[in-house]
Coordinates of C-alpha atoms in Angstrom, one line a residue:
X1 CA 7.9 -9.0 9.8
X2 CA 7.3 -11.2 6.7
X3 CA 5.9 -9.7 3.4
X4 CA 3.3 -12.1 1.9
X5 CA 2.7 -11.7 -1.8
X6 CA -0.8 -12.7 -2.6
X7 CA -1.4 -13.1 -6.3
X8 CA -4.9 -13.2 -7.6
X9 CA -5.7 -15.8 -10.2
X10 CA -5.7 -13.3 -13.1
X11 CA -2.0 -12.4 -12.9
X12 CA 0.7 -14.2 -14.8
X13 CA 3.1 -16.1 -12.5
X14 CA 6.1 -14.5 -14.2
X15 CA 4.9 -11.0 -13.2
X16 CA 4.5 -12.2 -9.6
X17 CA 8.1 -13.7 -9.6
X18 CA 9.6 -10.5 -11.0
X19 CA 8.0 -8.3 -8.3
X20 CA 9.0 -10.9 -5.6
X21 CA 12.6 -10.9 -6.7
X22 CA 12.7 -7.1 -6.7
X23 CA 11.2 -6.9 -3.2
X24 CA 13.6 -9.6 -1.9
X25 CA 16.6 -7.4 -2.8
X26 CA 15.6 -4.8 -0.2
X27 CA 13.5 -6.9 2.2
X28 CA 14.6 -10.6 2.1
X29 CA 11.8 -12.0 4.3
X30 CA 9.2 -12.6 1.5
X31 CA 6.9 -15.4 0.8
X32 CA 4.8 -15.9 -2.3
X33 CA 1.4 -17.5 -1.7
X34 CA -0.8 -19.6 -4.0
X35 CA -3.1 -17.6 -6.3
X36 CA -6.7 -16.9 -5.0
X37 CA -10.0 -15.6 -6.4
X38 CA -11.0 -12.0 -5.8
X39 CA -13.5 -11.4 -3.0
X40 CA -16.9 -11.2 -4.6
X41 CA -17.8 -7.9 -2.9
X42 CA -14.8 -6.1 -4.5
X43 CA -16.2 -6.2 -8.0
X44 CA -17.7 -2.8 -9.2
X45 CA -20.1 -3.8 -12.0
X46 CA -20.8 -0.3 -13.3
X47 CA -17.2 0.1 -14.5
X48 CA -16.0 -3.5 -14.6
X49 CA -13.4 -2.7 -12.0
X50 CA -12.4 -4.0 -8.6
X51 CA -12.5 -1.8 -5.5
X52 CA -9.0 -1.5 -4.0
X53 CA -10.4 -0.7 -0.5
X54 CA -12.5 -3.9 -0.6
X55 CA -9.5 -6.0 -1.7
X56 CA -7.4 -4.5 1.2
X57 CA -10.1 -5.2 3.8
X58 CA -10.3 -8.8 2.5
X59 CA -6.5 -9.2 2.6
X60 CA -6.5 -7.6 6.1
X61 CA -8.7 -10.4 7.5
X62 CA -6.2 -13.0 6.2
X63 CA -3.1 -11.2 7.5
X64 CA -1.8 -12.2 11.0
X65 CA 0.3 -10.1 13.3
X66 CA 3.9 -9.8 12.1
X67 CA 2.9 -10.0 8.4
X68 CA 2.1 -7.6 5.7
X69 CA 0.2 -8.8 2.6
X70 CA 0.4 -7.3 -0.9
X71 CA -2.2 -8.4 -3.4
X72 CA -1.1 -8.4 -7.0
X73 CA -3.5 -8.3 -10.0
X74 CA -3.7 -7.3 -13.6
X75 CA -7.3 -6.2 -13.2
X76 CA -8.4 -2.5 -13.2
X77 CA -8.7 -1.3 -9.6
X78 CA -10.3 1.9 -8.2
X79 CA -11.0 4.0 -5.1
X80 CA -13.2 6.9 -4.2
X81 CA -11.1 10.1 -4.4
X82 CA -12.8 13.2 -3.2
X83 CA -16.0 13.7 -5.3
X84 CA -15.0 11.0 -7.8
X85 CA -16.7 7.8 -6.7
X86 CA -14.6 5.5 -9.0
X87 CA -11.1 6.7 -9.6
X88 CA -8.8 4.3 -11.3
X89 CA -5.4 3.6 -9.5
X90 CA -2.3 1.6 -9.9
X91 CA -2.2 0.6 -6.2
X92 CA -3.5 1.4 -2.7
X93 CA -2.0 0.9 0.7
X94 CA -3.2 2.1 4.1
X95 CA -0.7 4.0 6.2
X96 CA 0.2 2.2 8.4
X97 CA -1.5 -1.1 7.5
X98 CA -1.3 -4.9 7.2
X99 CA -2.3 -5.1 3.6
X100 CA -2.1 -3.3 0.2
X101 CA -2.8 -4.0 -3.4
X102 CA -0.9 -3.3 -6.7
X103 CA -2.2 -3.6 -10.3
X104 CA -0.3 -3.6 -13.5
X105 CA -3.4 -2.7 -15.5
X106 CA -2.5 1.0 -16.0
X107 CA 1.2 0.5 -16.6
X108 CA 3.0 1.4 -19.9
X109 CA 3.7 -1.7 -22.0
X110 CA 7.4 -1.0 -22.2
X111 CA 9.1 -1.2 -18.8
X112 CA 6.0 -2.7 -17.2
X113 CA 7.9 -5.1 -15.0
X114 CA 10.0 -2.4 -13.5
X115 CA 7.0 -0.1 -13.1
X116 CA 5.0 -2.9 -11.4
X117 CA 7.8 -3.5 -8.9
X118 CA 7.9 0.3 -8.1
X119 CA 4.2 0.4 -7.5
X120 CA 4.4 -2.7 -5.2
X121 CA 7.2 -1.2 -3.0
X122 CA 5.4 2.2 -3.0
X123 CA 2.3 0.5 -1.5
X124 CA 4.4 -1.6 0.9
X125 CA 6.1 1.7 2.0
X126 CA 2.6 3.0 2.9
X127 CA 2.0 -0.1 5.1
X128 CA 5.2 0.7 7.0
X129 CA 3.9 4.2 7.7
X130 CA 5.5 6.3 4.9
X131 CA 3.4 9.2 3.5
X132 CA 3.8 10.5 -0.1
X133 CA 7.2 12.1 -0.6
X134 CA 7.8 15.5 -2.3
X135 CA 11.1 14.2 -3.9
X136 CA 10.5 13.7 -7.6
X137 CA 12.8 10.7 -7.9
X138 CA 11.5 8.9 -4.8
X139 CA 9.5 5.7 -5.1
X140 CA 7.1 7.3 -2.5
X141 CA 6.1 10.3 -4.6
X142 CA 2.4 10.7 -5.4
X143 CA 1.3 9.7 -8.9
X144 CA -1.1 12.6 -9.0
X145 CA -3.4 10.7 -11.4
X146 CA -0.5 9.9 -13.8
X147 CA 2.2 7.2 -14.1
X148 CA 5.6 8.8 -13.0
X149 CA 7.3 5.5 -12.3
X150 CA 9.8 5.8 -15.1
X151 CA 11.1 9.0 -13.4
X152 CA 11.5 7.3 -10.0
X153 CA 15.0 5.9 -9.3
X154 CA 15.0 4.9 -5.6
X155 CA 13.7 5.8 -2.2
X156 CA 15.1 9.2 -1.2
X157 CA 17.4 9.3 1.8
X158 CA 14.7 10.3 4.3
X159 CA 12.3 7.5 3.2
X160 CA 15.2 5.0 3.0
X161 CA 16.3 5.8 6.6
X162 CA 12.7 5.4 7.8
X163 CA 12.6 1.9 6.2
X164 CA 16.0 0.9 7.5
X165 CA 14.6 1.6 11.0
X166 CA 11.9 -1.0 10.1
X167 CA 14.6 -3.6 9.2
X168 CA 14.6 -3.0 5.4
X169 CA 18.0 -3.7 3.9
X170 CA 19.6 -1.4 1.4
X171 CA 23.1 -1.8 0.0
X172 CA 23.7 2.0 0.4
X173 CA 22.1 5.2 1.7

């Protein structure tokens, strides 16, 4: 499998490069694509946001077998969550799936590069089939409407073992 990083035109190239370098440390088969425009149907005018599910559907149509695409943006993205039609999120990934999206819009200004990388690998974990993890320090924990990324330190042993079985490389488990 190859991970394709699909930046949208709004994101700074340095942010894309930082995320790409982080991912390459644990999954070396990564390719950064040229920036593209958002799909027009993803824009949610009422709240000036982009619908994460529409972005994923768009990326899915462009993702061939043997690839997973992660879209990166600095725009505000949202999903329908329960009775909330437009719930702002940092990322979304289907489990399993061929595409996911991560946004740095909701990240804290300090530590934002590290947080963005953690959001990206969390969403990529979902594409591989990982659910949310109850371990507080694990990258796969649920954000529960907050931003817990500064507390996350690594994938827990269970999640790491799952990813190793999918050919992810870690220096230690």
